[in-house]
Coordinates of C-alpha atoms in Angstrom, one line a residue:
M1 CA 73.6 109.0 124.1
S2 CA 71.5 105.9 123.7
K3 CA 72.7 103.1 126.0
A4 CA 72.6 100.6 123.1
L5 CA 74.8 102.9 121.0
E6 CA 77.2 103.6 123.9
K7 CA 77.6 99.8 124.5
F8 CA 78.1 99.1 120.8
L9 CA 80.8 101.8 120.3
S10 CA 82.6 101.1 123.6
E11 CA 82.9 97.3 123.0
N12 CA 83.8 97.5 119.4
L13 CA 86.4 100.3 119.7
D14 CA 88.0 98.4 122.6
D15 CA 88.1 95.3 120.4
L16 CA 89.8 97.1 117.5
K17 CA 92.4 98.5 119.8
S18 CA 93.1 95.2 121.4
K19 CA 93.7 93.6 118.0
G20 CA 95.9 96.3 116.7
L21 CA 93.3 97.4 114.1
Y22 CA 92.5 100.8 115.4
N23 CA 93.9 103.6 113.3
E24 CA 94.9 106.9 114.8
I25 CA 94.3 109.9 112.5
D26 CA 97.1 112.4 112.5
I27 CA 96.6 116.1 111.6
L28 CA 99.0 117.8 109.2
E29 CA 100.2 121.3 110.0
G30 CA 100.7 122.4 106.4
A31 CA 100.8 121.1 102.9
N32 CA 100.9 117.4 102.0
G33 CA 104.3 117.3 100.4
P34 CA 107.4 115.1 100.5
K35 CA 108.0 116.3 104.0
I36 CA 105.1 117.0 106.4
K37 CA 104.8 118.5 109.9
I38 CA 102.8 116.7 112.6
R39 CA 102.7 117.9 116.2
G40 CA 105.6 120.2 115.4
R41 CA 107.9 117.5 114.0
E42 CA 109.0 117.3 110.4
L43 CA 108.8 113.8 108.8
I44 CA 109.6 112.3 105.5
N45 CA 106.2 111.6 104.0
L46 CA 105.7 108.2 102.4
S47 CA 102.0 107.9 102.8
S48 CA 100.6 110.4 100.3
N49 CA 98.9 109.6 97.0
N50 CA 100.2 113.0 95.7
Y51 CA 102.3 111.0 93.2
L52 CA 103.4 114.0 91.0
G53 CA 103.5 116.6 93.7
L54 CA 100.8 118.6 91.9
A55 CA 98.7 119.2 95.0
N56 CA 101.3 121.8 96.0
D57 CA 102.1 123.1 92.5
E58 CA 102.0 126.9 92.0
R59 CA 100.5 126.5 88.6
L60 CA 97.5 124.6 90.0
K61 CA 97.1 127.1 92.8
N62 CA 97.1 130.0 90.4
A63 CA 94.5 128.2 88.2
A64 CA 92.3 127.6 91.2
K65 CA 92.6 131.3 92.3
E66 CA 91.7 132.6 88.9
A67 CA 88.7 130.3 88.6
T68 CA 87.5 131.3 92.1
D69 CA 87.7 135.0 91.1
K70 CA 85.7 134.3 87.9
Y71 CA 83.1 131.8 89.1
G72 CA 83.0 132.0 92.9
V73 CA 83.8 129.3 95.5
G74 CA 81.0 127.0 94.6
A75 CA 78.9 125.9 91.6
G76 CA 75.6 126.5 93.6
A77 CA 73.6 123.6 92.3
V78 CA 73.6 120.1 91.0
R79 CA 74.9 119.5 87.5
T80 CA 71.4 118.9 86.0
I81 CA 69.8 122.0 87.3
N82 CA 72.2 124.9 86.7
G83 CA 75.4 123.7 88.4
T84 CA 77.2 122.9 85.1
M85 CA 79.5 125.7 84.2
D86 CA 81.6 126.0 81.1
I87 CA 84.7 125.1 83.2
H88 CA 83.0 121.7 84.0
D89 CA 82.4 121.1 80.3
E90 CA 86.0 122.0 79.6
L91 CA 87.2 119.6 82.2
E92 CA 85.2 116.7 80.8
K93 CA 86.4 117.4 77.2
T94 CA 90.0 117.6 78.5
L95 CA 89.6 114.2 80.3
A96 CA 88.1 112.5 77.2
R97 CA 91.0 113.8 75.0
F98 CA 93.5 112.7 77.6
K99 CA 92.0 109.2 78.0
G100 CA 91.4 108.7 74.3
T101 CA 87.6 108.3 74.5
E102 CA 84.6 110.1 73.0
A103 CA 83.4 111.7 76.2
A104 CA 83.8 111.8 80.0
I105 CA 81.8 112.7 83.1
A106 CA 83.2 114.2 86.3
F107 CA 82.0 113.3 89.8
Q108 CA 82.7 114.8 93.2
S109 CA 84.9 111.8 94.2
G110 CA 86.3 108.6 93.0
F111 CA 84.1 106.7 95.5
N112 CA 81.1 108.5 94.0
C113 CA 82.1 107.4 90.5
N114 CA 82.0 103.7 91.4
M115 CA 78.8 104.1 93.4
G116 CA 77.1 106.0 90.6
A117 CA 78.4 104.4 87.4
I118 CA 78.1 100.8 88.3
S119 CA 74.6 101.1 89.7
A120 CA 73.5 103.2 86.7
V121 CA 74.1 100.4 84.3
M122 CA 73.9 97.1 86.3
T123 CA 70.7 95.9 88.0
K124 CA 69.4 92.9 90.0
K125 CA 68.8 91.2 86.6
D126 CA 72.6 91.2 85.9
A127 CA 75.9 89.7 87.2
I128 CA 79.2 91.4 88.0
L129 CA 82.4 89.4 87.9
S130 CA 84.8 91.2 90.4
D131 CA 88.5 90.6 91.1
E132 CA 88.7 89.4 94.7
L133 CA 91.2 92.3 95.6
N134 CA 89.1 95.1 94.2
H135 CA 88.8 98.4 96.1
A136 CA 86.1 99.0 98.7
S137 CA 84.3 101.5 96.4
I138 CA 84.0 98.9 93.7
I139 CA 82.5 96.4 96.1
D140 CA 80.1 99.0 97.5
G141 CA 79.1 100.1 93.9
C142 CA 78.4 96.4 93.0
R143 CA 76.3 95.9 96.1
L144 CA 74.3 99.1 95.4
S145 CA 73.5 97.9 91.9
G146 CA 71.7 94.8 93.2
A147 CA 73.5 92.6 90.7
K148 CA 74.8 89.1 91.5
I149 CA 78.4 89.5 92.5
I150 CA 80.8 86.7 91.5
R151 CA 84.3 86.8 92.9
V152 CA 87.1 86.1 90.5
K153 CA 90.5 84.9 91.6
H154 CA 93.0 87.8 91.6
Q155 CA 94.4 88.4 88.1
D156 CA 93.3 84.9 87.0
M157 CA 92.1 85.1 83.4
E158 CA 91.2 81.4 83.2
D159 CA 89.0 81.8 86.3
L160 CA 87.4 84.8 84.8
R161 CA 86.7 83.0 81.5
A162 CA 85.3 79.9 83.3
K163 CA 83.0 81.9 85.6
A164 CA 81.9 84.2 82.8
K165 CA 80.9 81.1 80.7
E166 CA 79.1 79.6 83.7
A167 CA 77.1 82.8 84.2
I168 CA 76.2 83.0 80.5
A169 CA 75.2 79.4 80.4
S170 CA 72.9 79.8 83.4
G171 CA 70.6 82.1 81.4
L172 CA 69.9 84.0 84.6
Y173 CA 71.4 87.4 83.6
E174 CA 70.6 90.1 81.1
K175 CA 74.1 91.6 81.2
I176 CA 77.4 90.6 82.7
M177 CA 80.3 93.0 83.6
Y178 CA 83.9 92.3 84.6
I179 CA 85.4 95.0 86.9
S180 CA 89.0 95.3 88.1
D181 CA 91.4 97.9 89.5
G182 CA 93.9 99.0 86.9
V183 CA 96.6 99.3 89.6
F184 CA 95.9 97.5 92.8
S185 CA 96.7 100.0 95.6
M186 CA 97.7 97.6 98.3
D187 CA 100.3 95.5 96.3
G188 CA 101.1 97.8 93.3
D189 CA 100.5 95.1 90.7
V190 CA 99.0 96.0 87.3
A191 CA 95.9 94.5 85.8
N192 CA 96.2 92.2 82.8
I193 CA 94.5 94.6 80.4
D194 CA 95.3 92.5 77.3
G195 CA 93.8 89.4 78.9
I196 CA 90.7 91.3 80.2
V197 CA 90.1 92.7 76.7
E198 CA 90.5 89.3 75.1
V199 CA 88.0 87.6 77.5
C200 CA 85.4 90.4 77.4
K201 CA 85.5 90.6 73.6
E202 CA 85.2 86.8 73.3
L203 CA 82.2 86.6 75.6
D204 CA 80.6 90.0 75.0
I205 CA 81.1 91.1 78.6
I206 CA 81.0 94.7 79.7
S207 CA 84.5 95.8 80.8
Y208 CA 85.2 98.3 83.7
I209 CA 88.6 99.4 84.9
D210 CA 89.1 101.5 88.0
D211 CA 92.3 103.3 87.3
A212 CA 92.5 105.4 90.4
H213 CA 96.2 104.5 91.0
G214 CA 97.0 104.2 87.3
S215 CA 95.9 107.7 86.3
G216 CA 99.0 110.0 86.2
V217 CA 101.2 107.0 86.8
M218 CA 100.8 104.6 83.9
G219 CA 100.7 105.3 80.2
K220 CA 102.7 108.6 80.5
G221 CA 100.0 109.7 82.9
A222 CA 97.0 108.8 80.8
G223 CA 96.5 105.5 82.7
T224 CA 96.7 101.7 82.6
V225 CA 94.2 101.2 79.8
K226 CA 96.0 103.6 77.5
H227 CA 99.4 102.2 78.5
F228 CA 98.4 98.9 77.0
G229 CA 96.8 100.6 73.9
H230 CA 93.1 99.7 74.7
A231 CA 91.4 103.1 75.1
K232 CA 88.8 102.0 72.6
N233 CA 88.4 98.4 74.0
I234 CA 87.5 99.1 77.6
D235 CA 83.9 100.2 78.1
F236 CA 84.4 102.1 81.4
Q237 CA 87.6 103.9 82.3
M238 CA 87.2 105.3 85.8
G239 CA 89.8 107.3 87.6
T240 CA 90.2 109.9 90.4
L241 CA 91.3 113.5 90.3
S242 CA 92.6 113.3 93.8
K243 CA 95.8 111.3 93.6
A244 CA 98.4 112.0 90.8
I245 CA 96.2 114.8 89.5
G246 CA 96.4 116.3 92.9
V247 CA 93.0 117.9 93.5
V248 CA 89.7 116.1 94.3
G249 CA 87.0 114.3 92.3
G250 CA 86.6 111.4 89.9
Y251 CA 85.6 110.7 86.4
V252 CA 84.4 108.0 84.0
A253 CA 85.6 108.1 80.3
G254 CA 83.9 106.1 77.5
T255 CA 81.6 106.4 74.5
K256 CA 79.3 109.4 74.1
D257 CA 76.2 107.1 74.7
L258 CA 77.7 105.8 77.9
I259 CA 78.4 109.2 79.3
D260 CA 75.0 110.6 78.2
W261 CA 73.4 107.7 80.1
L262 CA 75.4 108.3 83.2
K263 CA 74.5 112.0 83.2
V264 CA 70.8 111.1 83.4
R265 CA 71.1 108.0 85.7
A266 CA 74.1 108.2 88.0
R267 CA 72.7 109.3 91.3
P268 CA 75.8 111.0 92.8
F269 CA 75.9 113.1 89.7
L270 CA 72.2 113.9 89.8
F271 CA 71.9 114.6 93.5
S272 CA 75.2 116.2 94.6
T273 CA 76.4 119.8 93.9
S274 CA 79.1 120.1 91.2
L275 CA 82.9 120.2 91.8
T276 CA 83.9 123.6 92.8
P277 CA 85.2 125.8 89.9
A278 CA 88.6 126.0 91.6
N279 CA 88.8 122.2 91.6
A280 CA 87.8 121.9 87.9
A281 CA 90.4 124.5 86.9
A282 CA 93.2 123.0 88.9
C283 CA 92.4 119.5 87.3
I284 CA 92.5 121.0 83.8
E285 CA 95.9 122.6 84.6
A286 CA 97.2 119.3 86.0
I287 CA 96.3 117.4 82.8
R288 CA 98.0 120.2 80.7
I289 CA 101.2 119.8 82.7
M290 CA 101.2 116.0 82.3
E291 CA 100.6 116.2 78.6
E292 CA 103.3 118.8 78.0
D293 CA 106.0 117.8 80.5
P294 CA 107.0 114.2 81.1
S295 CA 109.7 115.0 83.7
L296 CA 107.4 114.6 86.8
H297 CA 106.3 111.2 85.5
Q298 CA 109.9 110.1 84.9
K299 CA 111.0 111.3 88.4
L300 CA 108.1 109.4 90.0
W301 CA 109.3 106.2 88.4
E302 CA 112.9 106.8 89.2
N303 CA 112.1 107.3 92.9
G304 CA 109.8 104.3 93.0
D305 CA 112.4 102.0 91.4
F306 CA 115.1 103.3 93.7
L307 CA 113.1 102.8 96.9
K308 CA 112.0 99.3 95.9
K309 CA 115.5 98.2 95.1
E310 CA 116.9 99.5 98.4
L311 CA 114.3 98.0 100.6
K312 CA 114.4 94.7 98.8
N313 CA 118.2 94.6 99.1
L314 CA 117.8 95.0 102.9
G315 CA 115.6 91.9 103.0
F316 CA 112.2 93.4 103.3
N317 CA 109.2 91.6 101.6
I318 CA 108.0 94.2 99.0
G319 CA 105.6 91.8 97.2
A320 CA 105.3 92.0 93.4
S321 CA 104.7 95.7 92.9
A322 CA 105.1 96.8 89.3
T323 CA 104.4 100.5 90.1
P324 CA 105.9 103.1 92.5
I325 CA 103.6 101.7 95.2
T326 CA 106.0 100.0 97.6
P327 CA 104.5 97.7 100.3
V328 CA 106.6 96.4 103.1
I329 CA 104.6 93.2 104.0
I330 CA 105.1 92.3 107.7
G331 CA 102.0 90.0 108.3
D332 CA 101.1 90.2 111.9
E333 CA 98.7 93.2 112.5
T334 CA 100.1 94.2 115.9
L335 CA 103.7 94.0 114.7
T336 CA 102.8 96.0 111.6
Q337 CA 101.2 98.8 113.7
K338 CA 104.3 98.8 116.0
F339 CA 106.6 99.0 113.0
S340 CA 104.7 102.0 111.6
R341 CA 104.8 103.8 115.0
R342 CA 108.5 103.3 115.3
L343 CA 109.1 104.6 111.8
I344 CA 107.1 107.7 112.7
E345 CA 109.0 108.2 115.9
E346 CA 112.3 108.0 113.9
G347 CA 111.1 110.5 111.2
V348 CA 109.4 108.5 108.4
Y349 CA 105.7 108.9 108.1
A350 CA 104.6 105.5 106.6
K351 CA 101.2 104.3 107.8
S352 CA 100.3 100.7 108.5
I353 CA 97.6 99.0 106.4
V354 CA 95.8 96.1 108.2
F355 CA 92.6 94.2 108.1
P356 CA 89.9 94.9 106.9
T357 CA 91.7 97.0 104.2
V358 CA 93.9 93.9 103.5
P359 CA 93.3 90.2 104.4
M360 CA 94.0 89.2 108.0
G361 CA 97.7 88.2 108.4
T362 CA 98.9 90.4 105.5
G363 CA 99.5 93.6 107.3
R364 CA 101.9 96.0 105.6
V365 CA 103.4 99.4 105.7
R366 CA 102.6 101.0 102.3
N367 CA 105.1 103.5 100.9
M368 CA 104.2 106.0 98.2
P369 CA 107.3 107.7 96.8
T370 CA 106.5 110.8 94.8
A371 CA 108.2 112.9 92.1
Q372 CA 109.0 115.5 94.8
H373 CA 111.1 113.3 97.0
T374 CA 114.9 113.8 96.7
K375 CA 117.4 111.0 96.7
E376 CA 118.6 112.2 100.1
M377 CA 115.1 111.9 101.6
L378 CA 114.7 108.4 100.3
L379 CA 118.2 107.3 101.5
E380 CA 117.3 108.6 105.0
A381 CA 114.0 106.7 104.9
V382 CA 115.9 103.5 103.9
R383 CA 118.4 104.0 106.8
I384 CA 115.5 104.3 109.3
Y385 CA 113.8 101.3 107.7
E386 CA 116.9 99.3 108.2
K387 CA 117.2 100.4 111.9
I388 CA 113.6 99.5 112.8
G389 CA 113.6 96.3 110.7
K390 CA 116.6 95.0 112.7
E391 CA 115.2 96.3 116.0
L392 CA 111.9 94.4 115.5
G393 CA 113.3 91.3 113.9
V394 CA 111.6 91.9 110.5
I395 CA 114.9 91.6 108.7

């Protein structure tokens, strides 16, 4: 190894560990369900984005097996050469219908969506107004575009309006976009979609909502934008296929012209092999289930509301979450890491989230109840939270 590289890695890894910012990666010995096995121990799992439990659903497994038998294990090419199969076309039509838009485009991951879609439309001649708590993939997509990035105070519509007017008045930009998460994954709060539509329509700003944590959770599964009745008023509806939908991939839904443009200009779409046929088939089946059976969605919300109520009653700071995402905000990074380790030792797998994922001094343990958790599992998790909270002086 290069001495320069060895020095860089050694010094920086030691620095992360000394500050409590180094994250150990655990290996699951089986499926990512409401309970998981790690190093031979069974733990209550509160760290998964598998909101509806569809990643383990037999119906999705069967759909994936049937597609593999018909199409093979891989598409064999990028979409624009001959990697687009009829099952990819069916997936995109299914997504568009589900989201209430004219068309949709599927990507290999949600991260790829934001990298590809933002940079396909915005350039160095443009400006992007971005909520200050937006996801890392949004930030990287904005950087890749070369557009001027203007940070907007979190969920502050007046700050958005003022900065948008200032950008317009400057005459420096050909186009201006506002981009926001639909559900903010670290705090669980929901974007002010009504306010965003009002400002963007008033000032003719392109609107972009990243609904990664809203898809399958809000709007009876169809997402945050549809929940507020604005499927026709938001230009870009982006989401993942890897959280509530339970598989892997991402998508953008919008007008036919927008999707046609992304299919000829979004670089991850152009230069990466397609989703596997099994993935596409499983995603289609997941959407069918969400459309036909509301019980998983209802159970998710029941479990989320129950966990939030119990933890709040114990005295934990759970922030202002309006979704099943339940952060327990501790603050100090080292204490947060210790809290998570003790939870895992006692049987609850809930990982710490610290800087740089969240601002310094706002470390938290993020809990993700799912539709698969039983009341007994959640009560046991609450009991362990109470024990560790008192032990470490958090409550």
